[in-house]
Amino acid sequence: MSIAKLWKTNKMLSIVIAVYIVLAIVSPSKGLLALQNSMYYVFEMLLIMPVVFILTALIEGWVPKESIAKGFGEGSGIKGNILAFLLGSFSAGPIYAAFPVCKMLLNKGASIANIVIVLSTWAVVKVPMLATEAKFLGPSFMATRWVLTTIAIFMMAYIINKRVKKEDLPAEQATGLADSASAIRIDTDYCIGCGVCARLSPMIFKMEGDKATVILENPNPKQKQKAAETAERCPVSVIHVE
Ligand code: F3S
């Protein structure tokens, strides 16, 4: 892949690398410190994100769309709000781990309001955090903040649900050529770039950077069969074959 293409597909990462290089030249000690801090977070993410992606993929594969839509969808009412509140409250891990989970819930029919509730509770009122807060700042401080924050979360969910529509959100990226999109496609949002598909079926899949893409136009039944077999080997089940 050319440098220009790498830059185009990883703009943010390229900018960060350029900033590090400039910092290392201007002030090597600060550059080193920044690199050490970044590495700390990179390792933290490497420990957490694979588990999150696998859990997300398992829920996506095993929990029927109807169950998510019923539990967290538009028609779920206050019951759905409470469920979303509990999901966020009893979550573990940093807030960035919540995004793939919420994206999957949205794709399966959860409402915007419930996604706001999951994200917000995950970020500011999850139970392990409350226990630590009570220990350091006292139960009364924690309880008052919890009540006020919970009220604010429900108000926010109501307002955002009114203002933001699902059509306003970025559509799920799916690769595949136009006329075969329904035959073989990959949910690239969840592809972890292991390359198994491209190795097993190089006539059907190839890697583009750290994501797999479908290269086969008009697959015949035999090729679809091969794609389906390959799909079974994808560790996060993101290949779909009609
Ligand atoms: Fe991605 Fe699955 Fe292929 S994770 S690289 S689509 S095997």
Coordinates of C-alpha atoms and ligand atoms in Angstrom, one line a residue:
M1 CA 0.0 0.0 0.0
S2 CA 1.4 3.4 -0.9
I3 CA 2.2 6.1 1.7
A4 CA -0.6 8.3 0.2
K5 CA -3.2 5.5 0.6
L6 CA -2.0 4.8 4.1
W7 CA -2.3 8.5 5.0
K8 CA -5.8 8.6 3.5
T9 CA -7.1 5.6 5.4
N10 CA -5.4 6.5 8.7
K11 CA -5.5 10.3 8.8
M12 CA -5.8 10.7 12.5
L13 CA -3.0 8.2 13.2
S14 CA -0.7 9.8 10.7
I15 CA -1.3 13.2 12.3
V16 CA -0.5 11.8 15.7
I17 CA 2.7 10.2 14.4
A18 CA 3.8 13.4 12.7
V19 CA 3.2 15.3 16.0
Y20 CA 5.3 12.8 17.9
I21 CA 8.1 13.1 15.4
V22 CA 8.1 16.9 15.6
L23 CA 7.9 16.7 19.5
A24 CA 10.8 14.3 19.6
I25 CA 12.9 16.6 17.4
V26 CA 12.0 19.8 19.3
S27 CA 12.1 18.3 22.8
P28 CA 13.3 14.7 23.0
S29 CA 12.5 14.3 26.8
K30 CA 8.9 15.4 26.2
G31 CA 8.6 13.3 23.2
L32 CA 9.7 10.2 25.2
L33 CA 7.3 11.0 28.0
A34 CA 4.4 11.4 25.5
L35 CA 5.3 8.1 23.9
Q36 CA 5.4 6.3 27.3
N37 CA 2.0 7.7 28.2
S38 CA 0.5 6.7 24.9
M39 CA 2.0 3.2 25.1
Y40 CA 0.3 2.8 28.5
Y41 CA -3.1 3.5 27.0
V42 CA -2.4 1.4 23.9
F43 CA -1.5 -1.6 26.1
E44 CA -4.6 -1.0 28.2
M45 CA -6.7 -1.0 25.0
L46 CA -5.0 -4.1 23.6
L47 CA -6.0 -5.9 26.8
I48 CA -9.6 -4.8 26.9
M49 CA -10.7 -4.3 23.3
P50 CA -10.3 -7.9 22.0
V51 CA -12.6 -9.2 24.8
V52 CA -15.1 -6.4 24.1
F53 CA -15.1 -7.2 20.4
I54 CA -15.5 -11.0 21.0
L55 CA -18.4 -10.4 23.5
T56 CA -20.0 -7.9 21.1
A57 CA -19.8 -10.4 18.3
L58 CA -21.1 -13.2 20.4
I59 CA -24.1 -11.1 21.5
E60 CA -24.6 -10.0 17.9
G61 CA -24.6 -13.6 16.7
W62 CA -26.6 -15.2 19.5
V63 CA -29.1 -12.7 20.7
P64 CA -31.9 -12.3 18.2
K65 CA -32.6 -8.8 16.8
E66 CA -36.2 -9.1 18.0
S67 CA -35.0 -9.5 21.6
I68 CA -32.8 -6.4 21.5
A69 CA -35.5 -4.4 19.7
K70 CA -38.1 -5.6 22.3
G71 CA -35.8 -4.8 25.3
F72 CA -34.2 -1.6 24.2
G73 CA -36.1 -0.5 21.1
E74 CA -38.5 2.5 20.6
G75 CA -41.5 0.6 22.0
S76 CA -39.7 -0.6 25.1
G77 CA -40.8 2.4 27.2
I78 CA -39.7 2.9 30.8
K79 CA -38.8 -0.8 31.0
G80 CA -36.2 -0.3 28.3
N81 CA -34.8 2.8 30.0
I82 CA -34.4 0.9 33.2
L83 CA -32.8 -2.0 31.4
A84 CA -30.4 0.4 29.7
F85 CA -29.6 2.0 33.0
L86 CA -28.8 -1.3 34.6
L87 CA -26.7 -2.4 31.7
G88 CA -24.6 0.7 32.0
S89 CA -24.5 0.6 35.8
F90 CA -23.2 -2.9 36.0
S91 CA -20.7 -2.6 33.2
A92 CA -17.0 -2.9 33.6
G93 CA -14.1 -1.3 31.8
P94 CA -13.5 2.1 30.4
I95 CA -16.0 4.1 28.4
Y96 CA -14.4 3.5 25.0
A97 CA -15.3 -0.2 25.5
A98 CA -19.0 0.9 25.5
F99 CA -19.0 2.2 21.9
P100 CA -18.8 -1.1 20.0
V101 CA -21.4 -2.5 22.3
C102 CA -23.7 0.5 21.7
K103 CA -23.2 0.4 18.0
M104 CA -24.2 -3.3 18.0
L105 CA -27.3 -2.5 20.1
L106 CA -28.2 0.3 17.7
N107 CA -27.8 -1.9 14.7
K108 CA -30.1 -4.5 16.3
G109 CA -32.9 -2.0 17.0
A110 CA -32.1 -0.2 20.3
S111 CA -33.5 3.3 20.5
I112 CA -31.3 6.4 20.6
A113 CA -32.6 7.3 24.1
N114 CA -31.5 3.9 25.5
I115 CA -28.1 4.2 23.9
V116 CA -27.6 7.6 25.6
I117 CA -28.6 6.0 28.9
V118 CA -26.2 3.1 28.5
L119 CA -23.3 5.3 27.5
S120 CA -23.9 7.9 30.2
T121 CA -24.4 5.5 33.0
W122 CA -21.4 3.5 31.9
A123 CA -19.3 6.7 32.0
V124 CA -20.5 8.3 35.2
V125 CA -22.6 6.2 37.5
K126 CA -21.5 2.6 37.2
V127 CA -21.5 0.6 40.4
P128 CA -17.7 0.0 40.9
M129 CA -17.2 3.7 40.4
L130 CA -19.9 4.6 43.0
A131 CA -18.3 2.3 45.6
T132 CA -14.9 4.0 45.1
E133 CA -16.5 7.4 45.2
A134 CA -18.3 6.7 48.5
K135 CA -15.1 5.5 50.0
F136 CA -13.2 8.7 49.1
L137 CA -15.9 11.4 49.2
G138 CA -18.5 9.9 51.5
P139 CA -21.8 8.1 50.9
S140 CA -23.8 11.4 51.1
F141 CA -21.8 13.0 48.4
M142 CA -22.0 9.9 46.2
A143 CA -25.8 9.5 46.7
T144 CA -26.6 13.2 46.0
R145 CA -24.4 13.1 42.8
W146 CA -26.0 9.8 41.8
V147 CA -29.5 11.2 42.1
L148 CA -28.8 14.4 40.2
T149 CA -26.7 12.7 37.5
T150 CA -29.4 10.1 37.0
I151 CA -32.1 12.8 36.5
A152 CA -29.7 14.6 34.1
I153 CA -29.1 11.3 32.2
F154 CA -32.9 10.7 31.7
M155 CA -33.4 14.3 30.6
M156 CA -30.5 14.1 28.2
A157 CA -31.8 10.8 26.7
Y158 CA -35.2 12.4 26.2
I159 CA -33.8 15.5 24.5
I160 CA -31.3 13.6 22.3
N161 CA -34.0 11.2 21.3
K162 CA -36.1 14.1 20.1
R163 CA -33.3 15.8 18.2
V164 CA -31.2 13.0 16.7
K165 CA -32.7 10.4 14.3
K166 CA -31.1 7.1 13.4
E167 CA -30.7 8.3 9.8
D168 CA -28.4 11.1 11.2
L169 CA -25.9 8.6 12.4
P170 CA -23.2 7.2 10.2
A171 CA -24.4 4.1 8.3
E172 CA -22.8 0.8 9.1
Q173 CA -20.0 0.3 6.7
A174 CA -20.3 -2.9 4.7
T175 CA -18.0 -3.8 1.9
G176 CA -18.9 -5.8 -1.2
L177 CA -19.4 -4.9 -4.7
A178 CA -22.7 -3.2 -5.6
D179 CA -24.3 -6.1 -7.4
S180 CA -23.1 -8.8 -5.0
A181 CA -23.5 -6.8 -1.8
S182 CA -26.4 -8.9 -0.7
A183 CA -24.4 -12.1 -1.5
I184 CA -21.2 -11.7 0.5
R185 CA -20.5 -8.8 2.8
I186 CA -18.4 -7.9 5.7
D187 CA -19.3 -5.7 8.7
T188 CA -16.1 -3.9 8.6
D189 CA -16.8 -2.0 11.9
Y190 CA -16.2 -5.2 13.7
C191 CA -13.5 -6.8 11.5
I192 CA -10.4 -7.2 13.7
G193 CA -8.1 -7.7 10.7
C194 CA -6.9 -11.1 11.6
G195 CA -6.6 -12.0 7.8
V196 CA -8.1 -15.5 8.1
C197 CA -10.6 -14.9 5.4
A198 CA -8.0 -13.6 2.9
R199 CA -5.7 -16.5 3.6
L200 CA -8.4 -19.1 3.3
S201 CA -10.2 -17.6 0.3
P202 CA -7.9 -15.2 -1.5
M203 CA -10.2 -15.3 -4.6
I204 CA -13.0 -13.9 -2.5
F205 CA -11.4 -11.7 0.2
K206 CA -8.4 -9.5 0.5
M207 CA -7.0 -7.2 3.2
E208 CA -7.1 -3.5 2.7
G209 CA -5.0 -2.1 5.5
D210 CA -6.4 -3.7 8.7
K211 CA -9.8 -4.5 7.3
A212 CA -11.0 -7.3 5.0
T213 CA -12.9 -6.6 1.9
V214 CA -14.9 -8.6 -0.7
I215 CA -13.3 -8.7 -4.2
L216 CA -15.4 -11.2 -5.9
E217 CA -18.0 -10.0 -8.4
N218 CA -21.1 -12.2 -9.0
P219 CA -20.2 -15.2 -6.9
N220 CA -21.5 -18.5 -8.2
P221 CA -23.1 -21.1 -5.8
K222 CA -19.7 -22.9 -5.3
Q223 CA -18.0 -19.6 -4.4
K224 CA -20.8 -18.7 -2.0
Q225 CA -20.3 -22.1 -0.4
K226 CA -16.6 -21.4 0.0
A227 CA -17.4 -17.9 1.4
A228 CA -19.8 -19.5 3.9
E229 CA -17.2 -22.0 5.0
T230 CA -14.7 -19.1 5.4
A231 CA -17.3 -17.1 7.3
E232 CA -17.5 -19.9 9.9
R233 CA -13.7 -19.4 10.6
C234 CA -14.0 -15.7 11.1
P235 CA -13.3 -15.2 14.8
V236 CA -15.7 -12.4 15.2
S237 CA -18.4 -13.6 12.7
V238 CA -18.6 -10.5 10.6
I239 CA -18.8 -12.2 7.2
H240 CA -22.3 -12.7 6.0
V241 CA -23.3 -14.9 3.0
E242 CA -26.7 -15.0 1.5
Ligands
F3S1 FE1 -11.9 -9.6 9.5 FE2 -13.0 -11.9 10.0 FE3 -11.5 -11.6 7.9 S1 -12.0 -10.5 11.4 S2 -10.0 -10.1 8.5 S3 -13.4 -10.6 8.3 S4 -11.6 -13.4 9.1

